[in-house]
PDB file of C-alpha atoms in Angstrom:
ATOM      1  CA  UNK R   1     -28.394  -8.805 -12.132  1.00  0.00           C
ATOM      2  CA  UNK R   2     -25.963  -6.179 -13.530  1.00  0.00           C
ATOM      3  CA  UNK R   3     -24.996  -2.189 -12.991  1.00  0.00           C
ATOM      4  CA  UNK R   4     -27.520  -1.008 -15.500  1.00  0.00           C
ATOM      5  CA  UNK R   5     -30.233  -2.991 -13.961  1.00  0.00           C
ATOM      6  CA  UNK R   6     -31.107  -1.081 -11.115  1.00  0.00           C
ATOM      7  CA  UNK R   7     -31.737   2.705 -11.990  1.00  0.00           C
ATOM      8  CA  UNK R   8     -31.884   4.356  -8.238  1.00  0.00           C
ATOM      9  CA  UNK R   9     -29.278   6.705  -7.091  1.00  0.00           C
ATOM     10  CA  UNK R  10     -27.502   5.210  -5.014  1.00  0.00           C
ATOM     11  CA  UNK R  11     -27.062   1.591  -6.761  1.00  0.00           C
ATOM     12  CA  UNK R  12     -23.570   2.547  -8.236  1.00  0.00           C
ATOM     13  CA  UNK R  13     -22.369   3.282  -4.676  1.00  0.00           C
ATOM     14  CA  UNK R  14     -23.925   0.272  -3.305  1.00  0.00           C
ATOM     15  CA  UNK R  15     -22.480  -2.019  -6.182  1.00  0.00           C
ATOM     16  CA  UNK R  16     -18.562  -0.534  -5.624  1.00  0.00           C
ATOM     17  CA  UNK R  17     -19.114  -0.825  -1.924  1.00  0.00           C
ATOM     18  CA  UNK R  18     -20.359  -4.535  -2.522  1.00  0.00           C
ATOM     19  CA  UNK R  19     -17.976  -4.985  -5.092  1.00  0.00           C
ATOM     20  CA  UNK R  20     -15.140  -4.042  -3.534  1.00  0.00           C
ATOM     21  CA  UNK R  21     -15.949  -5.838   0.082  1.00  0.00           C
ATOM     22  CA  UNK R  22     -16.301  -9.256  -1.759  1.00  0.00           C
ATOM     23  CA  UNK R  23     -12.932  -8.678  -4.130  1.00  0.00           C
ATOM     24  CA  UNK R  24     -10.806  -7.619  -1.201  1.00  0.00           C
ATOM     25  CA  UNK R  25     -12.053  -9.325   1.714  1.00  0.00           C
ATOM     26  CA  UNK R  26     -12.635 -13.066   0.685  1.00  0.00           C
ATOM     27  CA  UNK R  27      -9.243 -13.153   0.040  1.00  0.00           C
ATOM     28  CA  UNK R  28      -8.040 -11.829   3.389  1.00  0.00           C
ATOM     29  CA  UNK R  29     -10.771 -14.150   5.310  1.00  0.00           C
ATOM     30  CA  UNK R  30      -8.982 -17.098   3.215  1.00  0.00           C
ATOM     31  CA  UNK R  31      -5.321 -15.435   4.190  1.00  0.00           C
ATOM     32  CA  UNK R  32      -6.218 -15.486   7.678  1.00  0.00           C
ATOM     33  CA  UNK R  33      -7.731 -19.506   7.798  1.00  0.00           C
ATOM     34  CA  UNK R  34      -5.027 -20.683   5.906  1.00  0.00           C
ATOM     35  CA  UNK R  35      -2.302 -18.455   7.764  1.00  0.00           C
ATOM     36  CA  UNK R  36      -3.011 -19.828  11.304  1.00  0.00           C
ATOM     37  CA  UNK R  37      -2.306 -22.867   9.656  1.00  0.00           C
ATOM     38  CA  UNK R  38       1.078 -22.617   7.642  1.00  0.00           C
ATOM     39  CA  UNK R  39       4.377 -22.343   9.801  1.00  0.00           C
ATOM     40  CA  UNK R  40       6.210 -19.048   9.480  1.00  0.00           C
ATOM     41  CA  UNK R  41       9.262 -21.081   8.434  1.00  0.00           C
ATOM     42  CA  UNK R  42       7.588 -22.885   5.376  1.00  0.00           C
ATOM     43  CA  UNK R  43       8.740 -22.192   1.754  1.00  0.00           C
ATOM     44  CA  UNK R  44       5.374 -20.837   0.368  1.00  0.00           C
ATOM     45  CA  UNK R  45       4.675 -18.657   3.597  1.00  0.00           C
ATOM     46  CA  UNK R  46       8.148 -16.844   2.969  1.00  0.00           C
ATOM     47  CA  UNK R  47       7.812 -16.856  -0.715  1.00  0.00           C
ATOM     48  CA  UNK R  48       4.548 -15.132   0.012  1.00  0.00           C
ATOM     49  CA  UNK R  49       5.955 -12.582   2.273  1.00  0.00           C
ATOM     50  CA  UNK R  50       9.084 -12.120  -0.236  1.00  0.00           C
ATOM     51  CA  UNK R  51       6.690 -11.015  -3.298  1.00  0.00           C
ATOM     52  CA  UNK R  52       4.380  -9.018  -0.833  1.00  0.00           C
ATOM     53  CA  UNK R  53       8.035  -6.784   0.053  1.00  0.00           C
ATOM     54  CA  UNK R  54       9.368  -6.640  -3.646  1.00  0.00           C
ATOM     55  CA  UNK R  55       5.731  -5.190  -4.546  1.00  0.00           C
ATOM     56  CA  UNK R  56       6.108  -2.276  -2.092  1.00  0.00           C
ATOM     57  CA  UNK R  57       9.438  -2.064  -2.953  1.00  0.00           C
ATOM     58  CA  UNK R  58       8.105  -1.714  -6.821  1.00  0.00           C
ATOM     59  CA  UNK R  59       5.348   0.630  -5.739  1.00  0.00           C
ATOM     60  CA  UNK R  60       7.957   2.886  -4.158  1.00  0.00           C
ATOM     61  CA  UNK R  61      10.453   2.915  -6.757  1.00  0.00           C
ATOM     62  CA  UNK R  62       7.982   3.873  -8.981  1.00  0.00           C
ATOM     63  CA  UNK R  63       6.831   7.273  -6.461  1.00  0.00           C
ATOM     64  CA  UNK R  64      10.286   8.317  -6.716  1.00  0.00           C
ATOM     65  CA  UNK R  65      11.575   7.896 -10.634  1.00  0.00           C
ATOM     66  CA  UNK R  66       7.719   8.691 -11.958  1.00  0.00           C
ATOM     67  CA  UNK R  67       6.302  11.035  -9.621  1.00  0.00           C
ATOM     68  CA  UNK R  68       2.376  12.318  -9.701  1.00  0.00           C
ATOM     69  CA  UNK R  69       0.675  15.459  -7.774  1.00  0.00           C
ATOM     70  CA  UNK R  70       2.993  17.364  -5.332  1.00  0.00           C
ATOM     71  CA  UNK R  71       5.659  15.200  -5.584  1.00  0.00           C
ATOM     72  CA  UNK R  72       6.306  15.923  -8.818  1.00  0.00           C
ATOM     73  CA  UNK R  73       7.027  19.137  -8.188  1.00  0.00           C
ATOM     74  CA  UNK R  74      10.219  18.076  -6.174  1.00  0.00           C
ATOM     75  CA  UNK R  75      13.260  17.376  -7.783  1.00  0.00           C
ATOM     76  CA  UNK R  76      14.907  13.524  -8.055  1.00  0.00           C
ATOM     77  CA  UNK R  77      17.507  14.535  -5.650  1.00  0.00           C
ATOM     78  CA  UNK R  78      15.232  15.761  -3.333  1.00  0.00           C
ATOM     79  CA  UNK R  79      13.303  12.834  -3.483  1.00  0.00           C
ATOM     80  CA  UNK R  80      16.609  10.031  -3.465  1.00  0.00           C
ATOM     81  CA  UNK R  81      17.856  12.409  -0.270  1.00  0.00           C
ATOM     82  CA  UNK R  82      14.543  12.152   1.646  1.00  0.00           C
ATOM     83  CA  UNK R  83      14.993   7.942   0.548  1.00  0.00           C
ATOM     84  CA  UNK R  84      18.318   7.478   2.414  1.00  0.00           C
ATOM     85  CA  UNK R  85      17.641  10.148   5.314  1.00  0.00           C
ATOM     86  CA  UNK R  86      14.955   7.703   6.013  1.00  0.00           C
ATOM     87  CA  UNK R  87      16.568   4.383   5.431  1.00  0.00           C
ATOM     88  CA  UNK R  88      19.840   5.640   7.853  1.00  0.00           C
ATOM     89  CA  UNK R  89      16.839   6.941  10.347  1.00  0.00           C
ATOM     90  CA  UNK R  90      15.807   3.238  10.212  1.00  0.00           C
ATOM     91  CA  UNK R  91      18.124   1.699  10.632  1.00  0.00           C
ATOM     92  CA  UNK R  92      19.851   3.870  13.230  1.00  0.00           C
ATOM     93  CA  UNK R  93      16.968   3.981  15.638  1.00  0.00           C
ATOM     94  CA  UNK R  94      16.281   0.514  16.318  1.00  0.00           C
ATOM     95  CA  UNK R  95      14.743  -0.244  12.951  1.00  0.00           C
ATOM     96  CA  UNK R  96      11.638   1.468  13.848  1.00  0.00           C
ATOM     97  CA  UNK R  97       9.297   2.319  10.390  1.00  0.00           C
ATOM     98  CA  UNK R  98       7.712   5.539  11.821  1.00  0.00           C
ATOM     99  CA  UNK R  99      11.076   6.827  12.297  1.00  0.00           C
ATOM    100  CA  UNK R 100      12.159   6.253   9.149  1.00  0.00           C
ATOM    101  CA  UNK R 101       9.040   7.880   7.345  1.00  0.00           C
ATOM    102  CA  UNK R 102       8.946  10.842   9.457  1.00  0.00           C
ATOM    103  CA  UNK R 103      12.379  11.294   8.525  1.00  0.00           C
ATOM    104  CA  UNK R 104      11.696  10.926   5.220  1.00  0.00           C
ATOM    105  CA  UNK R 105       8.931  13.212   5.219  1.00  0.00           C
ATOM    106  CA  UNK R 106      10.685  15.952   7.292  1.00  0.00           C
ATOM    107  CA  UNK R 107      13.508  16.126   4.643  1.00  0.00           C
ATOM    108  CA  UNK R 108      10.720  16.166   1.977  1.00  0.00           C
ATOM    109  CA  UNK R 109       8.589  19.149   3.411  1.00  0.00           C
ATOM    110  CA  UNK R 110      11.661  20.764   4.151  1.00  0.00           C
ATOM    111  CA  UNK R 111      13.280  20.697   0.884  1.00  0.00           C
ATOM    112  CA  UNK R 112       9.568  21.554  -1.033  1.00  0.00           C
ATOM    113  CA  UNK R 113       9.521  24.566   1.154  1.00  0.00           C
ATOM    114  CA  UNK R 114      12.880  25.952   0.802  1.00  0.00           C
ATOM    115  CA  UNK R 115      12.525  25.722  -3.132  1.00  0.00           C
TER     116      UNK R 115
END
């Protein structure tokens, strides 16, 4: 069976959904046997979690320097500010993530709306 097999309406939105449930969630059915399993110490559970960070990180990095849509529209410094309001909101309020995003986003909407 392929995509041009079936020629109903709604196969193409059937075939993403199915698609897309069998790419993604195998492997997170697999993640969470084997994670029960693996001690939070071990080398391959913190090399895991190490590459899992440094692709945020890499996902971020690349919002800021090569911006798409709205953000675009706000300059780098803007966009560097609103990075280390919310890093020092972070880390100065107990290392809480919400706090540091909201910061980060107030300092955003604020600067795209003073502009």
């Amino acid at each position: 069976m392929t995509f041009q097999s079936v020629d109903a309406w709604w196969w193409p939105f059937l075939f993403i959904l199915v698609a897309g449930w069998l790419a993604t969630d195998s492997w997170r059915f697999l993640g969470v046997y084997l994670g029960g399993r693996i001690s939070e110490k071990s080398d391959i559970l913190v090399l895991v979690r190490t590459i899992a960070t440094a692709l945020v990180a890499a996902v971020i990095g690349n919002l800021i320097i090569f911006p798409s849509g709205a953000l675009a529209a706000a300059p780098i410094v803007l966009r560097m500010g609103a990075v280390v309001v919310g890093f020092a909101a972070y880390m100065l309020l107990g290392r809480r993530v919400l706090a540091g995003i909201v910061a980060a986003e107030i300092v955003l909407a604020v600067g795209l709306f003073t502009l």
